[in-house]
PDB file of C-alpha atoms in Angstrom:
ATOM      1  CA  UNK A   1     -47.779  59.317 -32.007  1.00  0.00           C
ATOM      2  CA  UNK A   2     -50.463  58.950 -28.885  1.00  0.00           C
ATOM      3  CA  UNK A   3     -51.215  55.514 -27.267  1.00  0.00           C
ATOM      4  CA  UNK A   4     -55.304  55.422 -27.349  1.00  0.00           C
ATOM      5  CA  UNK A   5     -57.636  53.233 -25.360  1.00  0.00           C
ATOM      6  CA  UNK A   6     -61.322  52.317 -25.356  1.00  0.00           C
ATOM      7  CA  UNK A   7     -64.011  50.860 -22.972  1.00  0.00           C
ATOM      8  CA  UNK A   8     -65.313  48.898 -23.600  1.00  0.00           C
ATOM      9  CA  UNK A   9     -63.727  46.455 -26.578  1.00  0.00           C
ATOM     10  CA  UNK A  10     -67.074  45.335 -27.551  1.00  0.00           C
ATOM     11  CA  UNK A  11     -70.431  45.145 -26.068  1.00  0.00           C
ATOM     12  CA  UNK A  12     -73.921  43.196 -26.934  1.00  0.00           C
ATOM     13  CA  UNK A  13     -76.673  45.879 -25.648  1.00  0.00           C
ATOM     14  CA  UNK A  14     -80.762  45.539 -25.886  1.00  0.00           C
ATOM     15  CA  UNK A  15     -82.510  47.781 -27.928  1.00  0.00           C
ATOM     16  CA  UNK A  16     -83.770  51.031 -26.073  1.00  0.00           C
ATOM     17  CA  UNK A  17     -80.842  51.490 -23.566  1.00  0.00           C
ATOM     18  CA  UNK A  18     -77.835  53.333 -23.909  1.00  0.00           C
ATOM     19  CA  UNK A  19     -73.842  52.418 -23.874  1.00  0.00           C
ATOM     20  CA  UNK A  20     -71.418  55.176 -22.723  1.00  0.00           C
ATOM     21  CA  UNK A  21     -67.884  54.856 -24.633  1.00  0.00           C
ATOM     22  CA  UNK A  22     -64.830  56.107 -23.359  1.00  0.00           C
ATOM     23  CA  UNK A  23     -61.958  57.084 -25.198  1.00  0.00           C
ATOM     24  CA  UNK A  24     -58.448  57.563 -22.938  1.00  0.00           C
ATOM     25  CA  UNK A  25     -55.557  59.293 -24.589  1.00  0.00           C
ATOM     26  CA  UNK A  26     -51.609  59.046 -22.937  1.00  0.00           C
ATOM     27  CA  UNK A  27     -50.663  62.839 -24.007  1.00  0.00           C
ATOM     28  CA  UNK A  28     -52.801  66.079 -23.869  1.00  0.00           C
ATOM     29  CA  UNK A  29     -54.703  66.590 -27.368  1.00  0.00           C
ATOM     30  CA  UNK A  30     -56.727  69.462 -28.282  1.00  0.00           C
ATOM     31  CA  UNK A  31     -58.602  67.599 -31.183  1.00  0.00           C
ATOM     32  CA  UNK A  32     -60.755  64.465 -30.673  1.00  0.00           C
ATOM     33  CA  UNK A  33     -63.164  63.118 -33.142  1.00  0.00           C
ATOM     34  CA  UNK A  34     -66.172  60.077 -32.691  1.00  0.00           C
ATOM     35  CA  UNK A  35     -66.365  58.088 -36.066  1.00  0.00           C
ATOM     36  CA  UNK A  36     -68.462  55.239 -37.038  1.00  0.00           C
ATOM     37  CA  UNK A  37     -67.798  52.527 -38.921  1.00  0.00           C
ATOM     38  CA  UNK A  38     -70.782  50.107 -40.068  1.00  0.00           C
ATOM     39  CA  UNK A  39     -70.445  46.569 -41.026  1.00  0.00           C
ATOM     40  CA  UNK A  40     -68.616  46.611 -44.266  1.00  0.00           C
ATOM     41  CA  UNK A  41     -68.517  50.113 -44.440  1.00  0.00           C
ATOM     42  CA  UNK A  42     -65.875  52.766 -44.214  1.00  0.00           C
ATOM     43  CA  UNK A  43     -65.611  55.445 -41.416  1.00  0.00           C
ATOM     44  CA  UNK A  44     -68.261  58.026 -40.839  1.00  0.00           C
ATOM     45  CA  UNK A  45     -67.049  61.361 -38.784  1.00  0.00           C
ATOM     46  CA  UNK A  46     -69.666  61.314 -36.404  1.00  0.00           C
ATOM     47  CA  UNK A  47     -68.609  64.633 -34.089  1.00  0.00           C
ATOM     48  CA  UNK A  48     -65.265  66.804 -33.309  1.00  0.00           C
ATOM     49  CA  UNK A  49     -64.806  67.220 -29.488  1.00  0.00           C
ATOM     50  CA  UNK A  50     -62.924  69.915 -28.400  1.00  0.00           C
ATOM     51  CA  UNK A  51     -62.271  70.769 -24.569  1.00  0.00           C
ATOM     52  CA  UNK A  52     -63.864  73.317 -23.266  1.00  0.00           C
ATOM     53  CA  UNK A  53     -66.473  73.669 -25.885  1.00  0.00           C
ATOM     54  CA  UNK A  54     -69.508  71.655 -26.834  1.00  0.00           C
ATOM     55  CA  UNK A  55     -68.664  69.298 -30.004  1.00  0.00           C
ATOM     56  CA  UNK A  56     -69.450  69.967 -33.504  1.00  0.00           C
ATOM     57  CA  UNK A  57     -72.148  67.096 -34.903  1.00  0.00           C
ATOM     58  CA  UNK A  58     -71.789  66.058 -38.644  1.00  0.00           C
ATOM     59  CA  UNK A  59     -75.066  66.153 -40.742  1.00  0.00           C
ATOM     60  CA  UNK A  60     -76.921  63.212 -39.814  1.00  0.00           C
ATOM     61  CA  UNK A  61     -75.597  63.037 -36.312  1.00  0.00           C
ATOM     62  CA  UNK A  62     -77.421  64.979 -33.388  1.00  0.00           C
ATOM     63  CA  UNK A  63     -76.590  65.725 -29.450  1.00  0.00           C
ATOM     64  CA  UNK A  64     -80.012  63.687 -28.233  1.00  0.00           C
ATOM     65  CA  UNK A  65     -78.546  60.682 -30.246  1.00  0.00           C
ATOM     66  CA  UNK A  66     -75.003  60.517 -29.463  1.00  0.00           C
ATOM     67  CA  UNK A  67     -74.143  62.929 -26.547  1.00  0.00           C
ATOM     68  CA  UNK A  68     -70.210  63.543 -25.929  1.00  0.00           C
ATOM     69  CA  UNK A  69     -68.657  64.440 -23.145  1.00  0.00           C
ATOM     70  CA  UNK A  70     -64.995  66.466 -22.546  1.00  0.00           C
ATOM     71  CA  UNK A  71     -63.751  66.966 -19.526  1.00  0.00           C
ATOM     72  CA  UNK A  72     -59.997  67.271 -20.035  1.00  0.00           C
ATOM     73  CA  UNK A  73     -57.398  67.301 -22.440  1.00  0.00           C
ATOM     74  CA  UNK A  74     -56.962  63.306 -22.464  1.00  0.00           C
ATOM     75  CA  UNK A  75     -60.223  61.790 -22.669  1.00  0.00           C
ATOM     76  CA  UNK A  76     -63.875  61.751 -23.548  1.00  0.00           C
ATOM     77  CA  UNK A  77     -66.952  59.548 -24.224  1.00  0.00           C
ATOM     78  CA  UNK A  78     -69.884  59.202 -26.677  1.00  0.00           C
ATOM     79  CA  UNK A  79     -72.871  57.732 -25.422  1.00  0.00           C
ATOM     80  CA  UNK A  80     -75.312  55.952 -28.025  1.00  0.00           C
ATOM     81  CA  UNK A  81     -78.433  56.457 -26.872  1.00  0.00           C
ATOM     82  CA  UNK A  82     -81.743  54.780 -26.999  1.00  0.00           C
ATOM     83  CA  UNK A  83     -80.612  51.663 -29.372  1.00  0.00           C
ATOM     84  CA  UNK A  84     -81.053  49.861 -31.623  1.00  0.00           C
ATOM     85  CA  UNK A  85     -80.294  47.322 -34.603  1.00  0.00           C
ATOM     86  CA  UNK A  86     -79.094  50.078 -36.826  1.00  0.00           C
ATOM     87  CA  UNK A  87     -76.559  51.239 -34.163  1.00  0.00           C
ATOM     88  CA  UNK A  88     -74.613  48.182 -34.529  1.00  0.00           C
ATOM     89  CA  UNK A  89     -71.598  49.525 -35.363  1.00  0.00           C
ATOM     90  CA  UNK A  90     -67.649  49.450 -34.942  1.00  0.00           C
ATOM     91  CA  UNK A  91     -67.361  53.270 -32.702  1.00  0.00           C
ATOM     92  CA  UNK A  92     -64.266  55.063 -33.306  1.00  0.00           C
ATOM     93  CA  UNK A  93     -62.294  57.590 -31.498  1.00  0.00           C
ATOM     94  CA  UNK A  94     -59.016  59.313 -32.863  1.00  0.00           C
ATOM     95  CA  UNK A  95     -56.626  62.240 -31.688  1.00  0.00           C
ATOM     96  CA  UNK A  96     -55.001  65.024 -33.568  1.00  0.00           C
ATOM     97  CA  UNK A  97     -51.390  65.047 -32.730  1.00  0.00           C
ATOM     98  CA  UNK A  98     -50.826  68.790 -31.346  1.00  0.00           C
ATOM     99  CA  UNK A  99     -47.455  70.701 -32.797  1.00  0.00           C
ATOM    100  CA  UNK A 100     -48.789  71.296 -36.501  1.00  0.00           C
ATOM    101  CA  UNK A 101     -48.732  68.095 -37.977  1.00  0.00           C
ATOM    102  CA  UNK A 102     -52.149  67.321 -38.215  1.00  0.00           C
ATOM    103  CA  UNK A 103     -51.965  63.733 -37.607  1.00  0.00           C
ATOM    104  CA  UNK A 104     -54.596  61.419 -36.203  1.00  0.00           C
ATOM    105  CA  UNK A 105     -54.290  58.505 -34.891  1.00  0.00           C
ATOM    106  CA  UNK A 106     -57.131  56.273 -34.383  1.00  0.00           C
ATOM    107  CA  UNK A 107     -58.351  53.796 -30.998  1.00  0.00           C
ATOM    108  CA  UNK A 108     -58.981  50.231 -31.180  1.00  0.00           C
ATOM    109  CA  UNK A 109     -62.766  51.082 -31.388  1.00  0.00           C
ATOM    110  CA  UNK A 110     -65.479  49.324 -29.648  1.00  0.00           C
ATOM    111  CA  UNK A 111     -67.518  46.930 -31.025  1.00  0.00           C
ATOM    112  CA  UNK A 112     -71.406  47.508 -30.319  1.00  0.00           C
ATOM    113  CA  UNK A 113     -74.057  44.699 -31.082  1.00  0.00           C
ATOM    114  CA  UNK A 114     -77.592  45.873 -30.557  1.00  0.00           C
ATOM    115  CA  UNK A 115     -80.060  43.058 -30.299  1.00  0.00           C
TER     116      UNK A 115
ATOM    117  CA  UNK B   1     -71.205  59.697 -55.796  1.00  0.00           C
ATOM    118  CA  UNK B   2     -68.826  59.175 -53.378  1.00  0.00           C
ATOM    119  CA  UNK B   3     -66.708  62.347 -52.468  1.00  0.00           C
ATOM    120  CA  UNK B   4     -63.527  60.068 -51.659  1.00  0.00           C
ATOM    121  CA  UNK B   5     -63.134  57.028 -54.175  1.00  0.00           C
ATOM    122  CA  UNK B   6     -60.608  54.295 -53.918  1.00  0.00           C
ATOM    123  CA  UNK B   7     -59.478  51.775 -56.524  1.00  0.00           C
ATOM    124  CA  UNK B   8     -59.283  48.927 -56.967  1.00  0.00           C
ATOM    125  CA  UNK B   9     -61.873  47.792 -54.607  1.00  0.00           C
ATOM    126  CA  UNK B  10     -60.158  44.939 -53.977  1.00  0.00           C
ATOM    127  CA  UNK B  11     -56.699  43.097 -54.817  1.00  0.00           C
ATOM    128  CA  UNK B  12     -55.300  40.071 -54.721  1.00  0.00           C
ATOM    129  CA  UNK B  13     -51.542  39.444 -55.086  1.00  0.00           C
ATOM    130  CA  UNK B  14     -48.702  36.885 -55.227  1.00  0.00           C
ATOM    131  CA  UNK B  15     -46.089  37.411 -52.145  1.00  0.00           C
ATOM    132  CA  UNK B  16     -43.259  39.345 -53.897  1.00  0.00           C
ATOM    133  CA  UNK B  17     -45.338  41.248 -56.009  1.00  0.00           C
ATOM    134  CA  UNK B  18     -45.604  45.044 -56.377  1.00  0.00           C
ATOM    135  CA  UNK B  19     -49.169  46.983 -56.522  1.00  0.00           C
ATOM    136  CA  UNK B  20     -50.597  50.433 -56.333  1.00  0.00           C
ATOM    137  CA  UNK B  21     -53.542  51.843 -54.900  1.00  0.00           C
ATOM    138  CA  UNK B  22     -55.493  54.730 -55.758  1.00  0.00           C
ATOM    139  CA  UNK B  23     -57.755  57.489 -53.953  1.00  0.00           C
ATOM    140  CA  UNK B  24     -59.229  60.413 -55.926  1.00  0.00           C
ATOM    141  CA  UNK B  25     -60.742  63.069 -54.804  1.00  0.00           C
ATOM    142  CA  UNK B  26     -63.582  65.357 -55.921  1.00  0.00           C
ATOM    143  CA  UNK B  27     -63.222  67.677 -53.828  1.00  0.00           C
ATOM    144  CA  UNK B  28     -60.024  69.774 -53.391  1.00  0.00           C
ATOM    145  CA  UNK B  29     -57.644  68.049 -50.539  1.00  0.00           C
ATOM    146  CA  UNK B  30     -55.496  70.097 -48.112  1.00  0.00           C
ATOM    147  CA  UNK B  31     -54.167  66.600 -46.666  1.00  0.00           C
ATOM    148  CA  UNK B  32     -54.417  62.973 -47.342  1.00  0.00           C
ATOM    149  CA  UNK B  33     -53.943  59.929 -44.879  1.00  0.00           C
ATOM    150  CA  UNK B  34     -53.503  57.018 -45.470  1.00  0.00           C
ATOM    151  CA  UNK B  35     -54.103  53.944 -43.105  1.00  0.00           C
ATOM    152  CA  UNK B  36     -54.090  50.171 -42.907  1.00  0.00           C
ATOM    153  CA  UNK B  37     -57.159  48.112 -40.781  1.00  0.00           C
ATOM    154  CA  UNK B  38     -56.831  44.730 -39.993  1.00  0.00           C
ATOM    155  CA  UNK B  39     -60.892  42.856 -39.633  1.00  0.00           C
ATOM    156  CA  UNK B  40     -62.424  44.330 -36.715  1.00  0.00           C
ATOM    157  CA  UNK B  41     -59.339  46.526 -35.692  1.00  0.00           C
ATOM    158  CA  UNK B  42     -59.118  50.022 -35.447  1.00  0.00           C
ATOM    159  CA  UNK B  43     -56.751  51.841 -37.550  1.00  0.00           C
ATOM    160  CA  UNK B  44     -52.909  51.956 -37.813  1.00  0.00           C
ATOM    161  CA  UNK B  45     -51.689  55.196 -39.093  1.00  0.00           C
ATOM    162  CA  UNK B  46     -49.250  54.712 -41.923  1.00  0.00           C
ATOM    163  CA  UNK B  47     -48.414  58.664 -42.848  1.00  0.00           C
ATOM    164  CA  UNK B  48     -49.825  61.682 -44.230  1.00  0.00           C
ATOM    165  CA  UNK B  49     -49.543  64.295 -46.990  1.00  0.00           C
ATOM    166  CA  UNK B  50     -49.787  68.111 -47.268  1.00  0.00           C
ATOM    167  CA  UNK B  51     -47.897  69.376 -50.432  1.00  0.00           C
ATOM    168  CA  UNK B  52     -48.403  68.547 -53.892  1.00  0.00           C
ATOM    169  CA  UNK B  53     -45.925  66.426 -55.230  1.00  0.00           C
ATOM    170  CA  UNK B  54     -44.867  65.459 -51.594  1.00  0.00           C
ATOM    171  CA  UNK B  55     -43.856  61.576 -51.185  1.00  0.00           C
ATOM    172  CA  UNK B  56     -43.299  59.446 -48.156  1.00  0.00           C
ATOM    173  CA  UNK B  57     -42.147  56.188 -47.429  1.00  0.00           C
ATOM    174  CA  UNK B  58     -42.532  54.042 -44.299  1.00  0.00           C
ATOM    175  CA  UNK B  59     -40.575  50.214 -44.549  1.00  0.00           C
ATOM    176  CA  UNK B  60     -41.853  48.999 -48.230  1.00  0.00           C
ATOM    177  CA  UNK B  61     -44.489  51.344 -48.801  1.00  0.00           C
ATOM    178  CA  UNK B  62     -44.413  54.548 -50.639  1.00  0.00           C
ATOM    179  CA  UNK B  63     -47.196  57.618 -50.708  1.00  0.00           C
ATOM    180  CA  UNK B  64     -48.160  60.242 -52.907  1.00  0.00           C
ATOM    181  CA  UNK B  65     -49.840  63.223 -53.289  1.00  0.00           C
ATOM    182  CA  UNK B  66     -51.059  65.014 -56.494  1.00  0.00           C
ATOM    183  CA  UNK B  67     -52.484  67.517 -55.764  1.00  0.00           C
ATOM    184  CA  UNK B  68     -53.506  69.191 -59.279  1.00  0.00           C
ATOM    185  CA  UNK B  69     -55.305  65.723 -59.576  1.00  0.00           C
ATOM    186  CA  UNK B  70     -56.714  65.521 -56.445  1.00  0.00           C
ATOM    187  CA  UNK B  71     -55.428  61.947 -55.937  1.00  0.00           C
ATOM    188  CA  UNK B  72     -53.088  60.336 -54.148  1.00  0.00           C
ATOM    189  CA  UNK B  73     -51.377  56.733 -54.859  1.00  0.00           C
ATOM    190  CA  UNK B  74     -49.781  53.946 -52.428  1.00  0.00           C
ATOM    191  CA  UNK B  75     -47.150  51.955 -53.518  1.00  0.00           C
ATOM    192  CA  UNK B  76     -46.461  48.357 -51.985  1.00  0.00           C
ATOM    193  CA  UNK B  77     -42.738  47.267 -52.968  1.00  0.00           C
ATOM    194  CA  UNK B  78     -42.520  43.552 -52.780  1.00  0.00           C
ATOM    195  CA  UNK B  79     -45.643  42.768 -50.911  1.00  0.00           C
ATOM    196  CA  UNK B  80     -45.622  40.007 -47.858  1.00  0.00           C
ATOM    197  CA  UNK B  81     -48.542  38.582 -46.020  1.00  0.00           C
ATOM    198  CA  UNK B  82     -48.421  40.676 -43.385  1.00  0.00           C
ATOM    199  CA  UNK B  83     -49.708  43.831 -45.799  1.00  0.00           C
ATOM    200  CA  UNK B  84     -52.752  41.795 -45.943  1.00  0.00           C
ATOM    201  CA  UNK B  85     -55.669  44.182 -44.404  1.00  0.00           C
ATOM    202  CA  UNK B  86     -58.133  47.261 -45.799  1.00  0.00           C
ATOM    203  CA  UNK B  87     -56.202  50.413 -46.838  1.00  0.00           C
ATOM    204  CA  UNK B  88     -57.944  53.216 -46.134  1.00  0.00           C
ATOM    205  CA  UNK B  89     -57.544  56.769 -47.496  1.00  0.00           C
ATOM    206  CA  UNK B  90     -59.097  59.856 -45.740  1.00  0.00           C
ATOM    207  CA  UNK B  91     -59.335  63.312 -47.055  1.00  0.00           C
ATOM    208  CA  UNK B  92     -58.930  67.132 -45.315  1.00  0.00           C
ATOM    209  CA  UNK B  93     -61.506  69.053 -46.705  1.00  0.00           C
ATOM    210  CA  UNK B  94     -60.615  71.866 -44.474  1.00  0.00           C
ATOM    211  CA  UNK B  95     -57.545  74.137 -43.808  1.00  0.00           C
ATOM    212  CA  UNK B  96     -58.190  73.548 -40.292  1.00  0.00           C
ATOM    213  CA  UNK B  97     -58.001  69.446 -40.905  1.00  0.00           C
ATOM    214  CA  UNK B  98     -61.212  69.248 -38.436  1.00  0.00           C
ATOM    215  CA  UNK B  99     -62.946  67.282 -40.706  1.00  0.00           C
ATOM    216  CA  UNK B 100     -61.777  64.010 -42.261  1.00  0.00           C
ATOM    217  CA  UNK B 101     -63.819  61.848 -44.680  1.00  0.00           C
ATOM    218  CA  UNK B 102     -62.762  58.427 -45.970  1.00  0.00           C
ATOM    219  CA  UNK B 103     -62.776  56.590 -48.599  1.00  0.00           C
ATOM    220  CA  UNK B 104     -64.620  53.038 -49.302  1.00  0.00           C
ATOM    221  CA  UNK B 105     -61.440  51.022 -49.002  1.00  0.00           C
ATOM    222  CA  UNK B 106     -59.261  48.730 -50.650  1.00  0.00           C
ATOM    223  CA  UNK B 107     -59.207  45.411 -49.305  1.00  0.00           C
ATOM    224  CA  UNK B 108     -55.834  43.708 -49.970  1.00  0.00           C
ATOM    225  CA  UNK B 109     -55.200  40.170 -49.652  1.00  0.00           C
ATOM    226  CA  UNK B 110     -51.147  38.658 -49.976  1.00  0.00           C
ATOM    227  CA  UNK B 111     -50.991  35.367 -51.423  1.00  0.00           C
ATOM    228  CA  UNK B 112     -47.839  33.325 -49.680  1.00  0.00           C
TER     229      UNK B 112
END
């Protein structure tokens, strides 16, 4: 398994600015993916994040919107940009465990209130 | 329609008491996960299935995976409060298991 942390837990932000989320993994992954999860809704894939490569966007999603960053093998961040009320959200990260297995394990997720 | 659908939406059950949950596919599944979320939480990884026919267990619950049906069931043995949450199923749609969707949920609630 992979011990995943997020920054922050939750956050109340004003409509028009942007919130940077990072995602902190204790192992080396290859595979990271940014989901969303609405109020009462299930998970959306939002984009897979690869090091070393820019990330793949789902339909719907776009780089201007949610930009994500890679630097290394262990962590990364999605910023939400230019906010508001609809971006009210539960944001997820989650790994793929390397060696063939193709599990994921999933973050805490942070908790994003646009007002 | 939805591509992943679970069933039933939601359960309610005495302590003790055995249940099943469903997720069905329409499209065709190279893996299925399956994962409990407790309000507000993220998720907790319970396991995951490749091969049709395969079946896993983890404490008093029990996964499988059909994959000529494109469905897989969970199986609660003897259920306790503490499998109270939302049950979650997500679906490979890709050899390469980049891309995940999930399912709606199944919200399961353990009556002491």
């Amino acid at each position: 398994s992979a011990v995943i942390s997020q920054k922050p837990s939750r956050d109340i932000c004003q409509r028009g600015t942007s919130l940077t989320i990072q995602c902190q993994v204790d192992s080396q992954v290859t595979m990271m993916f940014w989901y969303r999860q609405q109020p009462g809704q299930s998970l959306t894939l939002i984009a897979t994040a690869n090091q070393g490569s820019e990330a793949t966007y789902e339909s719907g999603f776009v780089i201007d919107k949610f930009p994500i960053s890679r630097p290394n093998l262990t962590f990364s961040t999605l910023t939400v940009s230019n906010m508001s009320p609809e971006d009210s959200s539960i944001y997820l990260c989650s790994v793929e465990i390397p060696g063939g297995s193709y599990e994921q394990y999933f973050g805490p997720g942070t908790r994003l209130t646009v007002t | 329609s939805q591509e992943l659908e679970q069933s039933p939406q939601s359960l309610i059950v005495q302590e003790g008491k055995n249940l099943t949950i469903n997720c069905t596919s329409s499209k065709t599944l190279y893996g299925l996960y399956w994962y409990k979320q407790k309000y507000g939480e993220g998720l907790i990884f319970l396991m995951m299935l490749q091969k049709g026919g395969e079946e896993k267990s983890h404490e008093k619950i029990t996964a499988k995976l059909d994959e000529k049906k494109q469905q897989s069931s969970l199986h609660i043995t003897a259920s306790q409060p503490s499998h109270a949450g939302i049950y979650l199923c997500g679906a490979a749609l890709k050899t390469s298991y980049d891309k995940v969707i999930f399912g709606p949920g199944t919200s399961l609630s353990v009556i002491p």
